[in-house]
Short mmCIF file of C-alpha atoms (C1' of nucleotides) in Angstrom, two decimals:
data_model
loop_
_atom_site.label_atom_id
_atom_site.label_comp_id
_atom_site.label_asym_id
_atom_site.label_seq_id
_atom_site.Cartn_x
_atom_site.Cartn_y
_atom_site.Cartn_z
CA UNK A 1455 80.79 173.85 109.65
CA UNK A 1456 83.45 172.54 111.98
CA UNK A 1457 86.38 174.77 112.83
CA UNK A 1458 89.47 173.43 114.53
CA UNK A 1459 92.50 175.31 115.79
CA UNK A 1460 95.56 173.94 114.05
CA UNK A 1461 98.81 174.35 115.99
CA UNK A 1462 100.69 174.09 112.72
CA UNK A 1463 99.11 177.21 111.21
CA UNK A 1464 98.20 178.78 114.56
CA UNK A 1465 94.71 179.58 113.34
CA UNK A 1466 91.26 178.10 113.45
CA UNK A 1467 90.59 176.38 110.14
CA UNK A 1468 87.52 174.89 108.60
CA UNK A 1469 88.01 171.17 108.95
CA UNK A 1470 87.99 169.10 105.77
CA UNK A 1471 88.75 165.40 106.08
CA UNK A 1472 91.03 163.73 103.56
CA UNK A 1473 88.32 161.21 102.78
CA UNK A 1474 84.76 162.49 102.77
CA UNK A 1475 82.98 161.59 105.99
CA UNK A 1476 85.95 159.82 107.53
CA UNK A 1477 88.52 160.99 110.03
CA UNK A 1478 91.77 159.41 111.09
CA UNK A 1479 93.08 160.76 114.37
CA UNK A 1480 96.27 159.81 116.16
CA UNK A 1481 96.90 160.90 119.73
CA UNK A 1482 100.08 160.36 121.70
CA UNK A 1483 99.18 158.16 124.62
CA UNK A 1484 101.25 157.45 127.65
CA UNK A 1485 104.39 155.69 128.70
CA UNK A 1486 103.16 152.94 130.97
CA UNK A 1487 105.44 152.72 133.98
CA UNK A 1488 103.10 154.12 136.62
CA UNK A 1489 99.47 154.93 137.35
CA UNK A 1490 97.61 157.53 135.32
CA UNK A 1491 97.92 161.01 136.74
CA UNK A 1492 95.54 163.90 136.32
CA UNK A 1493 97.44 165.34 133.38
CA UNK A 1494 97.05 162.07 131.49
CA UNK A 1495 93.36 162.13 132.35
CA UNK A 1496 93.03 165.61 130.92
CA UNK A 1497 94.46 164.48 127.59
CA UNK A 1498 92.28 161.38 127.49
CA UNK A 1499 89.10 163.22 128.41
CA UNK A 1500 89.82 166.05 125.96
CA UNK A 1501 90.20 163.72 123.02
CA UNK A 1502 87.35 161.56 124.23
CA UNK A 1503 85.04 164.57 124.01
CA UNK A 1504 86.47 165.47 120.62
CA UNK A 1505 85.97 162.01 119.16
CA UNK A 1506 82.52 161.68 120.69
CA UNK A 1507 81.49 164.93 119.08
CA UNK A 1508 83.06 164.10 115.72
CA UNK A 1509 81.10 160.84 115.67
CA UNK A 1510 77.90 162.60 116.67
CA UNK A 1511 78.53 165.01 113.80
CA UNK A 1512 78.32 162.07 111.42
CA UNK A 1513 81.98 161.31 110.84
CA UNK A 1514 83.33 157.81 110.79
CA UNK A 1515 86.24 158.19 113.17
CA UNK A 1516 89.26 155.97 113.46
CA UNK A 1517 90.78 156.98 116.77
CA UNK A 1518 94.30 155.69 117.38
CA UNK A 1519 96.06 156.28 120.68
CA UNK A 1520 99.38 154.60 121.18
CA UNK A 1521 101.00 153.04 124.19
CA UNK A 1522 104.71 153.52 124.71
CA UNK A 1523 105.65 150.26 126.35
CA UNK A 1524 109.39 150.38 125.87
CA UNK A 1525 111.40 153.21 127.31
CA UNK A 1526 114.25 153.90 129.72
CA UNK A 1527 111.88 154.82 132.51
CA UNK A 1528 110.06 151.55 132.07
CA UNK A 1529 113.28 149.58 132.09
CA UNK A 1530 114.56 151.40 135.16
CA UNK A 1531 111.34 150.89 137.05
CA UNK A 1532 111.18 147.21 136.12
CA UNK A 1533 114.71 146.75 137.24
CA UNK A 1534 113.99 148.46 140.57
CA UNK A 1535 111.04 146.16 141.04
CA UNK A 1536 112.98 143.15 139.89
CA UNK A 1537 110.31 142.25 137.35
CA UNK A 1538 110.14 141.77 133.61
CA UNK A 1539 109.52 145.05 131.83
CA UNK A 1540 106.58 143.49 130.01
CA UNK A 1541 105.01 142.44 133.30
CA UNK A 1542 105.31 146.02 134.49
CA UNK A 1543 103.76 147.49 131.37
CA UNK A 1544 100.97 144.91 131.28
CA UNK A 1545 100.10 145.78 134.84
CA UNK A 1546 99.96 149.51 134.22
CA UNK A 1547 98.14 149.17 130.93
CA UNK A 1548 95.41 147.27 132.78
CA UNK A 1549 95.37 149.99 135.45
CA UNK A 1550 95.12 152.65 132.75
CA UNK A 1551 92.12 150.92 131.22
CA UNK A 1552 90.42 150.74 134.61
CA UNK A 1553 91.05 154.40 135.30
CA UNK A 1554 89.86 155.66 131.96
CA UNK A 1555 86.75 153.51 132.16
CA UNK A 1556 86.01 155.05 135.55
CA UNK A 1557 86.24 158.48 133.93
CA UNK A 1558 83.85 157.40 131.15
CA UNK A 1559 86.59 157.66 128.54
CA UNK A 1560 85.62 155.47 125.60
CA UNK A 1561 88.31 153.15 124.32
CA UNK A 1562 90.21 154.27 121.24
CA UNK A 1563 89.61 152.15 118.16
CA UNK A 1564 93.22 151.08 118.04
CA UNK A 1565 95.83 151.11 120.81
CA UNK A 1566 99.08 150.21 119.12
CA UNK A 1567 102.04 149.33 121.31
CA UNK A 1568 105.55 150.27 120.40
CA UNK A 1569 106.80 146.75 121.02
CA UNK A 1570 104.24 145.48 118.55
CA UNK A 1571 105.65 147.66 115.76
CA UNK A 1572 109.38 147.08 115.91
CA UNK A 1573 109.39 145.90 112.29
CA UNK A 1574 107.77 149.09 111.02
CA UNK A 1575 110.08 151.18 113.17
CA UNK A 1576 113.17 149.43 111.83
CA UNK A 1577 111.87 149.77 108.28
CA UNK A 1578 111.34 153.48 108.69
CA UNK A 1579 114.81 153.98 110.11
CA UNK A 1580 116.24 152.03 107.15
CA UNK A 1581 114.51 154.39 104.76
CA UNK A 1582 115.79 157.43 106.66
CA UNK A 1583 119.35 156.12 106.48
CA UNK A 1584 118.96 155.38 102.75
CA UNK A 1585 117.79 158.93 102.21
CA UNK A 1586 120.73 160.26 104.20
CA UNK A 1587 118.37 161.66 106.81
CA UNK A 1588 119.88 159.50 109.54
CA UNK A 1589 123.19 157.89 110.40
CA UNK A 1590 124.59 155.18 112.60
CA UNK A 1591 126.99 156.24 115.33
CA UNK A 1592 129.94 154.16 116.37
CA UNK A 1593 128.19 152.62 119.37
CA UNK A 1594 125.24 151.37 117.32
CA UNK A 1595 122.89 154.28 118.04
CA UNK A 1596 121.13 155.73 115.04
CA UNK A 1597 120.44 159.47 114.94
CA UNK A 1598 118.18 161.62 112.84
CA UNK A 1599 120.10 164.31 111.05
CA UNK A 1600 118.22 167.49 111.78
CA UNK A 1601 120.23 169.68 109.43
CA UNK A 1602 119.27 167.48 106.50
CA UNK A 1603 115.58 168.19 107.00
CA UNK A 1604 114.92 171.77 105.91
CA UNK A 1605 111.44 171.97 107.43
CA UNK A 1606 112.67 171.32 110.94
CA UNK A 1607 110.96 173.74 113.34
CA UNK A 1608 107.84 174.41 111.31
CA UNK A 1609 105.48 172.99 113.92
CA UNK A 1610 107.06 174.44 117.07
CA UNK A 1611 108.26 177.61 115.27
CA UNK A 1612 111.70 177.05 116.71
CA UNK A 1613 114.53 178.35 114.59
CA UNK A 1614 117.36 176.02 113.74
CA UNK A 1615 120.16 178.28 114.94
CA UNK A 1616 118.36 179.17 118.14
CA UNK A 1617 117.99 175.52 118.88
CA UNK A 1618 121.71 175.20 118.54
CA UNK A 1619 122.19 177.91 121.17
CA UNK A 1620 119.89 176.13 123.55
CA UNK A 1621 121.12 172.62 122.93
CA UNK A 1622 123.15 171.02 125.64
CA UNK A 1623 126.71 170.17 124.82
CA UNK A 1624 126.81 166.45 124.34
CA UNK A 1625 129.46 164.32 125.90
CA UNK A 1626 131.31 162.28 123.33
CA UNK A 1627 131.25 162.38 119.59
CA UNK A 1628 128.22 160.23 118.88
CA UNK A 1629 126.03 162.98 117.38
CA UNK A 1630 127.17 164.93 114.37
CA UNK A 1631 125.02 167.83 115.50
CA UNK A 1632 123.76 168.48 119.04
CA UNK A 1633 120.22 168.89 117.71
CA UNK A 1634 120.14 165.38 116.29
CA UNK A 1635 117.94 162.95 118.17
CA UNK A 1636 118.05 159.22 118.61
CA UNK A 1637 116.05 156.84 116.44
CA UNK A 1638 117.59 153.60 117.66
CA UNK A 1639 119.39 153.06 120.93
CA UNK A 1640 121.86 150.26 121.21
CA UNK A 1641 121.29 147.92 124.13
CA UNK A 1642 123.68 145.75 126.07
CA UNK A 1643 123.61 142.20 124.79
CA UNK A 1644 121.90 140.97 127.93
CA UNK A 1645 119.44 143.88 128.06
CA UNK A 1646 116.01 144.38 126.54
CA UNK A 1647 116.16 144.83 122.81
CA UNK A 1648 115.62 143.61 119.29
CA UNK A 1649 117.99 142.75 116.47
CA UNK A 1650 118.40 145.36 113.79
CA UNK A 1651 120.74 146.14 110.91
CA UNK A 1652 122.59 148.44 113.34
CA UNK A 1653 122.88 145.93 116.10
CA UNK A 1654 120.90 144.88 119.13
CA UNK A 1655 118.84 147.76 120.49
CA UNK A 1656 115.51 149.43 121.02
CA UNK A 1657 113.59 152.25 119.37
CA UNK A 1658 113.77 155.89 120.37
CA UNK A 1659 110.59 157.48 121.57
CA UNK A 1660 109.85 159.78 118.63
CA UNK A 1661 110.17 157.20 115.87
CA UNK A 1662 107.57 154.98 117.52
CA UNK A 1663 104.80 157.45 116.86
CA UNK A 1664 105.88 158.08 113.29
CA UNK A 1665 105.87 154.37 112.55
CA UNK A 1666 102.65 153.56 114.39
CA UNK A 1667 100.66 156.44 112.93
CA UNK A 1668 101.71 155.51 109.39
CA UNK A 1669 100.91 151.91 110.05
CA UNK A 1670 97.44 152.60 111.50
CA UNK A 1671 96.32 155.63 109.49
CA UNK A 1672 98.62 155.99 106.51
CA UNK A 1673 101.41 158.43 105.79
CA UNK A 1674 99.09 161.43 105.55
CA UNK A 1675 96.15 161.59 107.93
CA UNK A 1676 93.70 164.10 109.34
CA UNK A 1677 94.45 164.93 112.94
CA UNK A 1678 97.36 164.40 115.26
CA UNK A 1679 96.85 165.29 118.91
CA UNK A 1680 98.56 165.26 122.26
CA UNK A 1681 99.52 167.38 125.21
CA UNK A 1682 100.99 170.81 124.51
CA UNK A 1683 104.14 169.76 126.31
CA UNK A 1684 104.77 167.29 123.51
CA UNK A 1685 104.80 169.91 120.79
CA UNK A 1686 108.54 170.24 121.08
CA UNK A 1687 110.53 168.16 120.62
CA UNK A 1688 108.31 165.10 120.25
CA UNK A 1689 105.85 166.27 117.62
CA UNK A 1690 108.40 168.35 115.79
CA UNK A 1691 110.55 165.25 115.52
CA UNK A 1692 107.65 163.15 114.33
CA UNK A 1693 107.02 165.59 111.51
CA UNK A 1694 110.68 165.52 110.55
CA UNK A 1695 110.96 161.73 110.61
CA UNK A 1696 107.72 161.02 108.81
CA UNK A 1697 107.98 163.67 106.13
CA UNK A 1698 111.63 162.88 105.53
CA UNK A 1699 110.82 159.20 105.18
CA UNK A 1700 107.66 159.39 103.11
CA UNK A 1701 108.10 162.64 101.24
CA UNK A 1702 104.46 163.34 102.01
CA UNK A 1703 102.75 165.72 104.32
CA UNK A 1704 102.28 164.14 107.75
CA UNK A 1705 99.23 165.18 109.81
CA UNK A 1706 96.98 167.86 108.33
CA UNK A 1707 95.82 169.25 111.64
CA UNK A 1708 97.70 169.35 114.95
CA UNK A 1709 95.66 169.62 118.13
CA UNK A 1710 97.21 170.23 121.53
CA UNK A 1711 95.44 170.12 124.86
CA UNK A 1712 96.56 172.56 127.54
CA UNK A 1713 98.42 171.71 130.71
CA UNK A 1714 96.99 170.83 134.07
CA UNK A 1715 98.16 172.74 137.09
CA UNK A 1716 97.66 172.00 140.73
CA UNK A 1717 97.01 174.99 142.95
CA UNK A 1718 98.46 177.14 140.18
CA UNK A 1719 101.71 175.27 140.06
CA UNK A 1720 102.94 172.75 137.59
CA UNK A 1721 102.11 169.30 138.80
CA UNK A 1722 105.26 167.47 139.69
CA UNK A 1723 106.48 164.92 142.12
CA UNK A 1724 109.09 167.28 143.52
CA UNK A 1725 106.44 169.85 144.47
CA UNK A 1726 104.50 167.08 146.16
CA UNK A 1727 101.33 168.04 144.34
CA UNK A 1728 101.16 164.99 142.16
CA UNK A 1729 97.80 163.27 141.89
CA UNK A 1730 97.00 159.93 140.38
CA UNK A 1731 93.56 159.36 138.96
CA UNK A 1732 92.85 156.51 141.29
CA UNK A 1733 93.64 158.41 144.46
CA UNK A 1734 91.37 161.26 143.39
CA UNK A 1735 88.57 158.85 142.56
CA UNK A 1736 88.74 157.53 146.10
CA UNK A 1737 87.54 160.91 147.28
CA UNK A 1738 85.65 162.50 144.41
CA UNK A 1739 82.97 161.27 142.09
CA UNK A 1740 84.27 160.47 138.61
CA UNK A 1741 81.76 162.76 136.93
CA UNK A 1742 82.90 165.63 139.14
CA UNK A 1743 86.49 165.08 138.06
CA UNK A 1744 85.41 164.75 134.46
CA UNK A 1745 83.44 167.98 134.66
CA UNK A 1746 86.46 169.77 136.05
CA UNK A 1747 88.46 168.59 133.05
CA UNK A 1748 86.00 169.89 130.46
CA UNK A 1749 84.72 173.02 132.18
CA UNK A 1750 87.61 174.89 130.56
CA UNK A 1751 88.47 174.95 126.89
CA UNK A 1752 90.70 172.05 125.88
CA UNK A 1753 93.56 174.38 124.90
CA UNK A 1754 93.51 176.42 128.12
CA UNK A 1755 95.41 175.51 131.24
CA UNK A 1756 93.28 173.95 133.94
CA UNK A 1757 93.90 174.63 137.57
CA UNK A 1758 93.10 171.71 139.79
CA UNK A 1759 92.20 172.67 143.34
CA UNK A 1760 89.85 171.81 146.13
CA UNK A 1761 87.81 174.85 145.20
CA UNK A 1762 87.47 173.95 141.53
CA UNK A 1763 86.35 170.49 142.55
CA UNK A 1764 83.71 172.05 144.78
CA UNK A 1765 82.46 174.15 141.90
CA UNK A 1766 82.19 171.11 139.66
CA UNK A 1767 80.27 169.37 142.41
CA UNK A 1768 77.79 172.25 142.58
CA UNK A 1769 77.36 172.17 138.83
CA UNK A 1770 76.55 168.48 138.77
CA UNK A 1771 74.17 168.84 141.69
CA UNK A 1772 72.34 171.50 139.74
CA UNK A 1773 72.09 169.26 136.69
CA UNK A 1774 70.93 166.25 138.61
CA UNK A 1775 68.46 168.25 140.71
CA UNK A 1776 67.00 169.39 137.43
CA UNK A 1777 66.77 165.85 136.10
CA UNK A 1778 65.15 164.61 139.29
CA UNK A 1779 61.52 163.68 138.83
CA UNK A 1780 61.66 163.72 135.05
CA UNK A 1781 60.64 160.78 132.92
CA UNK A 1782 63.33 160.95 130.31
CA UNK A 1783 63.24 157.26 129.46
CA UNK A 1784 59.92 157.32 127.68
CA UNK A 1785 60.13 160.94 126.57
CA UNK A 1786 61.30 161.61 123.07
CA UNK A 1787 64.28 163.91 122.85
CA UNK A 1788 63.47 167.11 121.02
CA UNK A 1789 64.94 167.36 117.57
CA UNK A 1790 66.03 170.53 115.86
CA UNK A 1791 65.79 172.42 119.13
CA UNK A 1792 67.37 175.86 119.44
CA UNK A 1793 69.31 174.45 122.37
CA UNK A 1794 70.82 171.71 120.28
CA UNK A 1795 71.72 174.18 117.57
CA UNK A 1796 73.43 176.46 120.06
CA UNK A 1797 75.22 173.52 121.63
CA UNK A 1798 76.51 172.32 118.28
CA UNK A 1799 77.50 175.83 117.25
CA UNK A 1800 79.66 176.00 120.36
CA UNK A 1801 81.21 172.60 119.75
CA UNK A 1802 81.71 173.30 116.06
CA UNK A 1803 83.81 176.26 117.10
CA UNK A 1804 86.91 174.34 118.11
CA UNK A 1805 85.09 172.23 120.67
CA UNK A 1806 84.13 175.10 122.94
CA UNK A 1807 82.90 173.09 125.91
CA UNK A 1808 82.48 176.08 128.29
CA UNK A 1809 80.09 177.67 125.85
CA UNK A 1810 78.34 174.35 125.33
CA UNK A 1811 77.85 174.20 129.08
CA UNK A 1812 76.22 177.60 129.09
CA UNK A 1813 73.61 176.19 126.68
CA UNK A 1814 73.08 173.23 128.96
CA UNK A 1815 72.44 175.62 131.84
CA UNK A 1816 69.88 177.49 129.82
CA UNK A 1817 68.15 174.17 129.32
CA UNK A 1818 68.25 173.51 133.05
CA UNK A 1819 66.48 176.77 133.73
CA UNK A 1820 63.91 176.04 131.05
CA UNK A 1821 63.30 172.54 132.39
CA UNK A 1822 62.94 173.69 135.98
CA UNK A 1823 60.33 176.19 134.88
CA UNK A 1824 58.51 173.69 132.68
CA UNK A 1825 58.27 171.16 135.48
CA UNK A 1826 55.37 173.15 136.94
CA UNK A 1827 53.63 174.09 133.73
CA UNK A 1828 54.34 171.46 131.09
CA UNK A 1829 55.75 168.15 132.26
CA UNK A 1830 55.72 166.76 128.74
CA UNK A 1831 58.04 169.51 127.57
CA UNK A 1832 60.17 169.15 130.68
CA UNK A 1833 60.62 165.46 129.96
CA UNK A 1834 61.50 166.09 126.34
CA UNK A 1835 64.02 168.77 127.24
CA UNK A 1836 65.40 166.50 129.91
CA UNK A 1837 65.93 163.77 127.35
CA UNK A 1838 67.70 166.24 125.10
CA UNK A 1839 69.83 167.46 127.98
CA UNK A 1840 70.99 163.94 128.72
CA UNK A 1841 71.62 163.25 125.06
CA UNK A 1842 73.77 166.37 124.65
CA UNK A 1843 75.55 165.82 127.95
CA UNK A 1844 76.43 162.35 126.74
CA UNK A 1845 78.58 163.97 124.05
CA UNK A 1846 80.58 165.41 126.92
CA UNK A 1847 80.47 162.12 128.78
CA UNK A 1848 78.56 163.43 131.78
CA UNK A 1849 75.06 163.05 133.31
CA UNK A 1850 75.15 159.37 132.61
CA UNK A 1851 73.94 158.37 136.06
CA UNK A 1852 70.39 158.65 137.29
CA UNK A 1853 69.67 161.56 139.64
CA UNK A 1854 69.18 159.06 142.49
CA UNK A 1855 72.47 157.35 141.83
CA UNK A 1856 74.33 160.62 141.79
CA UNK A 1857 72.56 162.55 144.50
CA UNK A 1858 72.23 159.69 146.95
CA UNK A 1859 75.72 158.33 146.79
CA UNK A 1860 78.99 159.88 147.60
CA UNK A 1861 82.18 157.95 147.57
CA UNK A 1862 83.29 159.75 150.71
CA UNK A 1863 80.09 159.16 152.71
CA UNK A 1864 78.56 155.92 153.95
CA UNK A 1865 74.78 155.96 153.95
CA UNK A 1866 72.30 153.49 155.38
CA UNK A 1867 69.23 153.88 153.20
CA UNK A 1868 67.02 151.90 155.52
CA UNK A 1869 67.85 154.09 158.46
CA UNK A 1870 67.30 157.19 156.35
CA UNK A 1871 63.90 155.95 155.21
CA UNK A 1872 62.91 155.28 158.80
CA UNK A 1873 63.98 158.73 159.93
CA UNK A 1874 62.19 160.38 157.04
CA UNK A 1875 59.02 158.44 157.86
CA UNK A 1876 59.27 159.51 161.49
CA UNK A 1877 59.79 163.09 160.42
CA UNK A 1878 56.80 162.89 158.13
CA UNK A 1879 54.65 161.88 161.10
CA UNK A 1880 56.09 164.69 163.21
CA UNK A 1881 55.32 167.16 160.47
CA UNK A 1882 51.80 165.83 160.14
CA UNK A 1883 51.46 166.36 163.88
CA UNK A 1884 52.93 169.84 163.45
CA UNK A 1885 55.60 168.83 165.92
CA UNK A 1886 58.20 171.08 164.32
CA UNK A 1887 60.73 170.65 167.08
CA UNK A 1888 60.72 166.90 166.56
CA UNK A 1889 60.83 167.28 162.77
CA UNK A 1890 63.84 169.58 162.97
CA UNK A 1891 65.53 167.29 165.43
CA UNK A 1892 65.26 164.45 162.94
CA UNK A 1893 66.52 166.68 160.19
CA UNK A 1894 69.54 167.54 162.31
CA UNK A 1895 70.06 163.87 162.92
CA UNK A 1896 70.08 163.26 159.17
CA UNK A 1897 72.36 166.21 158.61
CA UNK A 1898 74.81 164.67 161.04
CA UNK A 1899 74.77 161.66 158.70
CA UNK A 1900 75.53 164.01 155.79
CA UNK A 1901 72.00 163.61 154.51
CA UNK A 1902 70.02 166.63 153.31
CA UNK A 1903 66.23 166.42 153.37
CA UNK A 1904 64.24 168.18 150.72
CA UNK A 1905 60.51 168.56 151.15
CA UNK A 1906 58.43 168.55 148.01
CA UNK A 1907 54.77 168.53 147.15
CA UNK A 1908 54.86 164.75 146.80
CA UNK A 1909 56.78 163.91 149.95
CA UNK A 1910 60.30 164.35 151.21
CA UNK A 1911 63.35 163.38 149.25
CA UNK A 1912 66.94 163.28 150.31
CA UNK A 1913 70.42 163.58 148.97
CA UNK A 1914 73.90 163.19 150.29
CA UNK A 1915 75.77 166.32 151.19
CA UNK A 1916 78.99 166.78 149.27
"C1'" G B 642 118.06 184.30 126.10
"C1'" G B 643 114.58 181.95 122.10
"C1'" C B 644 109.60 180.09 120.83
"C1'" U B 645 104.34 179.86 122.10
"C1'" G B 646 100.17 181.33 124.75
"C1'" G B 647 97.74 184.29 128.36
"C1'" A B 648 96.12 188.81 131.60
"C1'" U B 649 87.86 189.42 131.92
"C1'" G B 650 83.46 190.93 137.90
"C1'" G B 651 84.67 187.81 144.95
"C1'" C B 652 85.97 182.77 142.43
"C1'" A B 653 85.75 179.69 137.91
"C1'" G B 654 85.32 180.69 132.80
"C1'" A B 655 83.42 181.95 127.46
"C1'" G B 656 82.88 185.76 124.10
"C1'" U B 657 82.15 190.27 121.36
"C1'" G B 658 84.01 196.73 117.68
"C1'" G B 659 78.38 199.67 120.14
"C1'" U B 660 72.80 195.89 123.18
"C1'" C B 661 72.71 189.08 128.25
"C1'" A B 662 77.81 184.81 128.54
"C1'" U B 663 77.26 180.90 131.91
"C1'" G B 664 78.08 178.49 136.89
"C1'" C B 665 79.31 179.32 142.05
"C1'" A B 666 79.23 183.11 145.76
"C1'" G B 667 76.55 187.99 147.26
"C1'" C B 668 72.05 191.01 147.68
"C1'" G B 669 66.36 191.63 147.47
"C1'" G B 670 61.91 188.84 146.81
"C1'" A B 671 58.58 184.20 145.96
"C1'" C B 672 57.84 179.13 147.58
"C1'" U B 673 58.49 176.49 152.63
"C1'" G B 674 56.18 175.47 159.49
"C1'" C B 675 61.61 176.70 159.19
"C1'" A B 676 65.08 174.96 155.71
"C1'" A B 677 66.78 172.61 151.25
"C1'" C B 678 65.56 172.39 146.03
"C1'" U B 679 63.44 175.77 142.54
"C1'" C B 680 61.80 180.41 140.49
"C1'" C B 681 61.82 185.99 139.82
"C1'" G B 682 64.81 190.30 140.24
"C1'" U B 683 69.70 192.30 141.13
"C1'" U B 684 75.06 194.01 142.20
"C1'" A B 685 79.68 193.42 139.77
"C1'" A B 686 84.84 192.86 134.92
"C1'" C B 687 87.51 193.35 130.80
"C1'" G B 688 96.50 194.40 133.23
"C1'" C B 689 98.92 199.35 131.85
"C1'" C B 690 99.94 203.30 128.07
"C1'" G B 691 99.24 205.04 123.29
"C1'" G B 692 96.91 204.55 118.23
"C1'" U B 693 92.84 203.40 114.58
"C1'" U B 694 87.41 204.44 115.07
"C1'" C B 695 81.55 208.16 115.76
"C1'" G B 696 82.56 204.29 119.43
"C1'" A B 697 87.46 199.25 121.85
"C1'" U B 698 87.45 194.75 126.89
"C1'" U B 699 87.26 193.25 121.60
"C1'" C B 700 91.70 195.68 116.08
"C1'" C B 701 97.14 197.69 115.97
"C1'" G B 702 101.79 198.99 118.71
"C1'" A B 703 104.76 199.62 123.23
"C1'" C B 704 105.06 198.19 128.35
"C1'" U B 705 104.33 195.21 132.83
"C1'" C B 706 103.25 190.62 134.76
"C1'" C B 707 102.17 185.25 134.39
"C1'" A B 708 102.41 180.29 132.34
"C1'" G B 709 104.19 176.34 129.08
"C1'" C B 710 108.14 174.56 125.97
"C1'" C B 711 113.55 174.84 124.74
"C1'" U B 712 115.83 168.31 129.48
"C1'" C B 713 111.88 162.74 130.49
"C1'" C B 714 106.85 164.57 130.59
"C1'" A B 715 99.59 164.29 128.53
#
RNA sequence: GGCUGGAUGGCAGAGUGGUCAUGCAGCGGACUGCAACUCCGUUAACGCCGGUUCGAUUCCGACUCCAGCCUCCA
């Protein structure tokens, strides 16, 4: 039984798909005017784990994650660069795909772009105007009329009158109510835009997601996800637009991943603690970063720091040390194991990855013990460990690949092999001084020697 | 000010009305020429004040503090 926390009801609920065995999930993707940052990566990895697990649980998943490729920030940036906005977005969409692939994030099934759905957006706005849920302002902007949608605030739990208190006083008389938000923005005739019944313009941010989700998954679908910072106003506005337009319930379940902090502060450019995925991956292994992002529950805040990265490194070293020497390729993965049951029980409980990890660590201990006594069992457990870890998107390298490479360290394998051979001779001669000297030499190269019963192995120090 | 969430051992981080989270670090052993890896054992926590209860870190209420959102934001 799968339980998911629903932001709408603020409780964990037993998950029941609309159509038996099938799940439609829509996640708010990114606005593509710059490289992916760590907060984006957190969202992508969180929903990657979720969709991986849903598929492993037997569901047929249709995972839709949109791309906002028209927006003021995009237009401003393109204008600064002196390039076409579409060239800018194409460039950063490619970069996004590279970055998420590096983090082992599987591609969504559909990646709709706002600019590819202008027709649906315009159609939805037409319906909203017909239903008196939206109106055209004098300058050609179209606004959603919040006071005409009685359910406004049900997702974010914001009260209508309190919103009024908090709303900024708008300059001009375009909006009838300060809480109203834009559906269609008029553009200058020579600017970027599309023709519409209200004049030349471009879509507002919120309406894009309403139109694209309906288009890809239908008016009512199973799960809508995104970062918790999108809950208000973005998701609240989506609910209002979609339900006002269709008269049907929008998403059944709302899932929100928690924020990412850097050294316990909100990540922002002004605090100078802003990290892009690609600059982190120049220094840290992708699996280490990925582990950091799933070591906490998806709804909890994550603190990104040098120390947390170190901890994730230690964790992965423990896993890969355990896997070292196992023959998991030809071993059959255990089925119906108590470990797998415990792992699934954790994941079935609102995707509790920290608890799932604790099961994986129990397996590590069991495997390490079995290595001496029952290699067949160790191999089988190892195969299961890799299979379960795959649902989290980690342990997908071989132990050698992981332990012997480090993006931050250059190693010369030939030289290492020579030194290890020389040390082996010294040890055979019981020339411990010489053996230790060679080990120090290797250590200076960031190489750690590990002596085993069947010879000496090595790994790179992290 | 409003809304939402949180406060767990040295650090990270789950969870539970009474009995073990887990990882890192620490401590004591084993293994090792010495290490590393690994194993065995072990220390250590539930913000504060009340209430419910035989018993609360876990439920209820007050308080304090923290974070996110209320403005573009994953």
